[in-house]
Short mmCIF file of C-alpha atoms in Angstrom, two decimals:
data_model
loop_
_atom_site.label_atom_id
_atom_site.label_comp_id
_atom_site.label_asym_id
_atom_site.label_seq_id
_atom_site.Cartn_x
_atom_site.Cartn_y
_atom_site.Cartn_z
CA UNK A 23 -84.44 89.93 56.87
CA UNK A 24 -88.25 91.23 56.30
CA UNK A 25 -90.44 89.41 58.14
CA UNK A 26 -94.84 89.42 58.88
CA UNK A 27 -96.06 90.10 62.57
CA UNK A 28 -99.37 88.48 62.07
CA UNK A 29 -101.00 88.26 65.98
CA UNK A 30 -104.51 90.21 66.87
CA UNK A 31 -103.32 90.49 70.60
CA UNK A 32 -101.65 93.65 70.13
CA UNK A 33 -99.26 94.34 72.88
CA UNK A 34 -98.20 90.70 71.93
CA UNK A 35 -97.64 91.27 68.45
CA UNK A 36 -95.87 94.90 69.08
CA UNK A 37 -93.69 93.65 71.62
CA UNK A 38 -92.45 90.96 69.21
CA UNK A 39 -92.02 93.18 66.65
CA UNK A 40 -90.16 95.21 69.17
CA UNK A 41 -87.69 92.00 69.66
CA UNK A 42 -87.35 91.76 66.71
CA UNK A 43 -86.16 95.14 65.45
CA UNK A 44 -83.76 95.03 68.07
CA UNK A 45 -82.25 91.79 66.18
CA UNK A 46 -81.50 94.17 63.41
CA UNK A 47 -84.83 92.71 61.60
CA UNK A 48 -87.48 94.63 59.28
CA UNK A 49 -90.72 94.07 60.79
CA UNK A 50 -94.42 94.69 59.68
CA UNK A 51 -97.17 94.26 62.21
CA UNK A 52 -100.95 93.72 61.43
CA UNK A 53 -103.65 92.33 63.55
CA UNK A 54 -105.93 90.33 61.26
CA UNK A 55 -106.06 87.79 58.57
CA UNK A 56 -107.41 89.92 56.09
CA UNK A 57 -104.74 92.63 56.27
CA UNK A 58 -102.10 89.91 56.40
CA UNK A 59 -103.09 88.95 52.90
CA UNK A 60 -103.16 92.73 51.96
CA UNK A 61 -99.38 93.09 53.20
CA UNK A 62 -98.48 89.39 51.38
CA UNK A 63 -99.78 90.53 48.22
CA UNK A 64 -97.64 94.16 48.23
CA UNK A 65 -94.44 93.36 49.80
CA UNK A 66 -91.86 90.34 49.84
CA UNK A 67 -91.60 88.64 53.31
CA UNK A 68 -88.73 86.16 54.07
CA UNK A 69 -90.61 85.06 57.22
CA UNK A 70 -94.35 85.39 58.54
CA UNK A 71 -94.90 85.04 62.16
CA UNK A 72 -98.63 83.48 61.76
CA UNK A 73 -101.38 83.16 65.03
CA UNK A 74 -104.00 80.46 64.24
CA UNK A 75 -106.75 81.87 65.30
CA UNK A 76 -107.18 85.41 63.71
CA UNK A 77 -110.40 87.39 63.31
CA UNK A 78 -111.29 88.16 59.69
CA UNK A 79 -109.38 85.54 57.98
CA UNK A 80 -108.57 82.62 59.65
CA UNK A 81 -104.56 81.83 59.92
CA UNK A 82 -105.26 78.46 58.78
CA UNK A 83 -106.39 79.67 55.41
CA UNK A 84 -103.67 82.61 55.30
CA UNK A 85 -101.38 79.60 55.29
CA UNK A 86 -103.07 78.21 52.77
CA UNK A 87 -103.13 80.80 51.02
CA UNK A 88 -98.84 81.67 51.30
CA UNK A 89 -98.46 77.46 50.08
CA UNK A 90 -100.83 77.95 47.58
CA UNK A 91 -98.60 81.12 46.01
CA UNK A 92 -96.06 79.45 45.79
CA UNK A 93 -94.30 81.94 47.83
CA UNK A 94 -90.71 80.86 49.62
CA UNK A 95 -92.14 82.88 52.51
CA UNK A 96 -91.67 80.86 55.47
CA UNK A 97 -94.55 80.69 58.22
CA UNK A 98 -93.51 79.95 61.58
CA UNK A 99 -97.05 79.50 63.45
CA UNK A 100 -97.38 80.80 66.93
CA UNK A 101 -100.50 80.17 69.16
CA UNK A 102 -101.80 79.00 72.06
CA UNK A 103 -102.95 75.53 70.55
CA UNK A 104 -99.98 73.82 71.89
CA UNK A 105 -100.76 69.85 71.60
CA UNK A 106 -99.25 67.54 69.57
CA UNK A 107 -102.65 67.21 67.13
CA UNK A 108 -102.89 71.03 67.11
CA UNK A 109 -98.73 71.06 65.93
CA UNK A 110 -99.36 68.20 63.46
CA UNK A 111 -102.31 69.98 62.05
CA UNK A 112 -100.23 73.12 61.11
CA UNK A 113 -97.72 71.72 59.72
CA UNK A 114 -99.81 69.59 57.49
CA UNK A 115 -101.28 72.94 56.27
CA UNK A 116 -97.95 73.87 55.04
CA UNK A 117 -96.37 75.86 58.32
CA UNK A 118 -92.47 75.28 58.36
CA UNK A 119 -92.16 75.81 62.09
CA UNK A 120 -94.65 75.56 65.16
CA UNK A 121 -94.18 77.39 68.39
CA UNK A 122 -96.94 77.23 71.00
CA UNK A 123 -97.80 80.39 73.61
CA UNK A 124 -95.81 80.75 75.91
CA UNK A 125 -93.01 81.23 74.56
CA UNK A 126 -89.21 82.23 75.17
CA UNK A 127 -88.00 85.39 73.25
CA UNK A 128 -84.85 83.81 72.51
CA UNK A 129 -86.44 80.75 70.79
CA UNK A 130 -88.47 82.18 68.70
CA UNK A 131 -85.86 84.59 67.35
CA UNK A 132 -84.05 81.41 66.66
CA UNK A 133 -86.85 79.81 64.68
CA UNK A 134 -87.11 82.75 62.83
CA UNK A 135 -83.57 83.27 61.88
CA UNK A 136 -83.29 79.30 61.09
CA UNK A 137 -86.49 80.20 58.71
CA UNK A 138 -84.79 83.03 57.11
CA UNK A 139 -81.63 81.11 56.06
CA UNK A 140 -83.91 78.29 54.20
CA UNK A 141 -85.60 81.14 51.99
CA UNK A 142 -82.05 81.77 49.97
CA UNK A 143 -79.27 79.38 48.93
CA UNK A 144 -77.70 77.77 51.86
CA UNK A 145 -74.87 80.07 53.63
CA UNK A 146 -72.82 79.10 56.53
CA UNK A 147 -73.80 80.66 59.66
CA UNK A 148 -71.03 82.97 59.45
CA UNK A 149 -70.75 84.88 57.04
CA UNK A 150 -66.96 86.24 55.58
CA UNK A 151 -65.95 88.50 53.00
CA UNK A 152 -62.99 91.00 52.65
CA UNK A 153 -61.79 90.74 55.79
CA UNK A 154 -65.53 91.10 57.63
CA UNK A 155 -66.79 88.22 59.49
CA UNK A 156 -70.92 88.60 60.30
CA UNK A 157 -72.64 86.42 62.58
CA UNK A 158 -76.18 86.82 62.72
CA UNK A 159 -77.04 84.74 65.68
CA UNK A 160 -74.61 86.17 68.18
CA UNK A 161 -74.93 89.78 66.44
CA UNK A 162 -71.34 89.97 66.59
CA UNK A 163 -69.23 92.07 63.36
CA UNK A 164 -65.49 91.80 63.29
CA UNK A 165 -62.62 93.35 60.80
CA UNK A 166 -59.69 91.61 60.67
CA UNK A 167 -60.35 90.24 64.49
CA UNK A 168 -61.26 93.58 65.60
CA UNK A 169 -64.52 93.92 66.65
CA UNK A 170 -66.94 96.29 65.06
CA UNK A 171 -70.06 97.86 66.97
CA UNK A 172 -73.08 98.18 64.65
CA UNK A 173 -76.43 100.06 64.85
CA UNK A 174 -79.38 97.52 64.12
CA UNK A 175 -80.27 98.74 60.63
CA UNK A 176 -76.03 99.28 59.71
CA UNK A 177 -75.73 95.55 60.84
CA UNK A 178 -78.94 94.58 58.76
CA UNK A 179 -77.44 96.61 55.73
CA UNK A 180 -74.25 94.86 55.81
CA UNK A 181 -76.20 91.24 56.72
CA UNK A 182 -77.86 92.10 53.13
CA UNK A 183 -74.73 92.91 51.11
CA UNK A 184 -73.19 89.90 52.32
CA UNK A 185 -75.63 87.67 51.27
CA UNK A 186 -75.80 88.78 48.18
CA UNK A 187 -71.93 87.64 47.69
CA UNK A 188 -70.66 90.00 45.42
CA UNK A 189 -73.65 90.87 43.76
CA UNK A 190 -75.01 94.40 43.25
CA UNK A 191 -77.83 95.49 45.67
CA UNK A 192 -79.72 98.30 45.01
CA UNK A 193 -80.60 101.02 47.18
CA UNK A 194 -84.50 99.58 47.03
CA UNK A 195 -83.78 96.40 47.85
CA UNK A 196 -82.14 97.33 50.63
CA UNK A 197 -84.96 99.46 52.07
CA UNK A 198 -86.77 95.86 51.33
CA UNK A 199 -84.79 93.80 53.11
CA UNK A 200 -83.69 96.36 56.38
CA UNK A 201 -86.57 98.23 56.67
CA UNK A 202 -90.19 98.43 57.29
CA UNK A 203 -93.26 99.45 55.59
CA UNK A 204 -93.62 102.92 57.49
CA UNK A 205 -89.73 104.40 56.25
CA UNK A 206 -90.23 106.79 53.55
CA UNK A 207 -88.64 105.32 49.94
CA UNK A 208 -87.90 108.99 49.38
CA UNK A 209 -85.36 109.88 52.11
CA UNK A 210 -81.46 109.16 51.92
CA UNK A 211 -82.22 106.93 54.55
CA UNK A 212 -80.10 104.29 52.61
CA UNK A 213 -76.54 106.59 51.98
CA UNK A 214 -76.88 107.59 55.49
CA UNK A 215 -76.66 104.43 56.32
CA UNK A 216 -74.05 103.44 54.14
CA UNK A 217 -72.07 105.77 54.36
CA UNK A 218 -71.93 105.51 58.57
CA UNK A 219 -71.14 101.43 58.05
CA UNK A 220 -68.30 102.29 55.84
CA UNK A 221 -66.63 104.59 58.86
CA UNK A 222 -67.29 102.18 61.19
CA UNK A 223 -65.59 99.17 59.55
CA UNK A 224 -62.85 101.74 58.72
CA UNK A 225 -60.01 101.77 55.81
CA UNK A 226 -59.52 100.74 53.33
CA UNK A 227 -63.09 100.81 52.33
CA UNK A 228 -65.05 97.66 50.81
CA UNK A 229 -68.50 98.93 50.48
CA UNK A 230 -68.04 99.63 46.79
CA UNK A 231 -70.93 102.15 45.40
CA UNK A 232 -71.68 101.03 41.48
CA UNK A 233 -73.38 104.39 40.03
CA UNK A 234 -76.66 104.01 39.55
CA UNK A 235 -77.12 100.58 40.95
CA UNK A 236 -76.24 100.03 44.23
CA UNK A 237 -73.34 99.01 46.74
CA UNK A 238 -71.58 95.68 46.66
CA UNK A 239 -68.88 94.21 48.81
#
């Protein structure tokens, strides 16, 4: 899951992104509105993680901006405006989710991973193929009922090429979906990856590599 860090109170915002990571998430961080709408306009976001009030460009009119694209980016909005007119009011600007300051770490991770499942076809919450079970929320990988230990980016890898269900995924869209704007697209940051998943799930092998495409499972 890719998803927006949009918060000017920097240790706030870092330590979020932080969190985040650590739930096997690619995260982007930026402290304004203005370079929110920069990092909208380059790069594919399943969830932004909007503040209200934001210096440059207000985070009312980023949202505005996100409905207006037509984008299914999903905004959760998170700010110290906590009353019910202030929730009401962002949500009527097109905000999917509200969380007032403070918050708990836990929650919000939930919000966000509640978001992310509404921006593709609905999936159960566990997801099963060949043998692999996947559950996101517990961040908890079995084989065949024995249990797998994953890095974060080997269990966002495999999170990806179980959504797709079959389908191909290419070695760019997985640097989309598991990794952040500062990895070099030019490393074999990818086959590294894959190639450590498929040892630790173990034989026989069902990370299938499909020359010059991708990997499928």
């Amino acid at each position: 899951m890719r998803v927006l860090v949009v918060e000017d109170e920097q240790l706030l915002a870092d330590a979020v992104a932080t969190g985040l990571r650590r739930e096997a998430m690619a995260v982007d961080v930026v402290y304004d509105g203005g370079a929110a709408l920069e990092r909208i306009g380059v790069n594919d976001y399943d969830v932004v993680v909007l503040d209200r009030d934001l210096p440059v460009v207000h985070g009312d009119d980023v949202c505005r901006k996100l409905v207006a694209l037509g984008l299914p980016t999903r905004v959760l909005m998170l700010t110290a405006a906590g009353d019910v007119s202030d929730r009401v009011e962002g949500l009527e600007l097109g905000a999917d989710d509200y969380l007032p300051k403070p918050f708990a770490f836990t929650e919000l991770t939930a919000r966000v991973r509640a978001l992310g499942r509404r921006t593709t076809a609905p999936l159960p919450p566990v997801l099963e193929r060949s043998g692999i079970k996947l559950d996101p929320n517990r961040r908890e990988v079995t084989r065949e009922g024995r249990q797998v230990h994953l890095a974060p980016k080997e269990f966002a890898v495999l999170e990806v090429l179980l959504r797709s269900e079959g389908a191909v995924v290419s070695a760019e869209q997985l640097l989309e979906k598991a990794w952040d704007e500062n990895t070099d697209p030019f490393t074999n940051v990818v086959r590294v990856t894959v190639m450590t998943l498929r040892r630790k799930l173990g034989e026989p092998a069902v990370i299938v590599t499909v020359p010059g495409s991708g990997y499928r499972i």
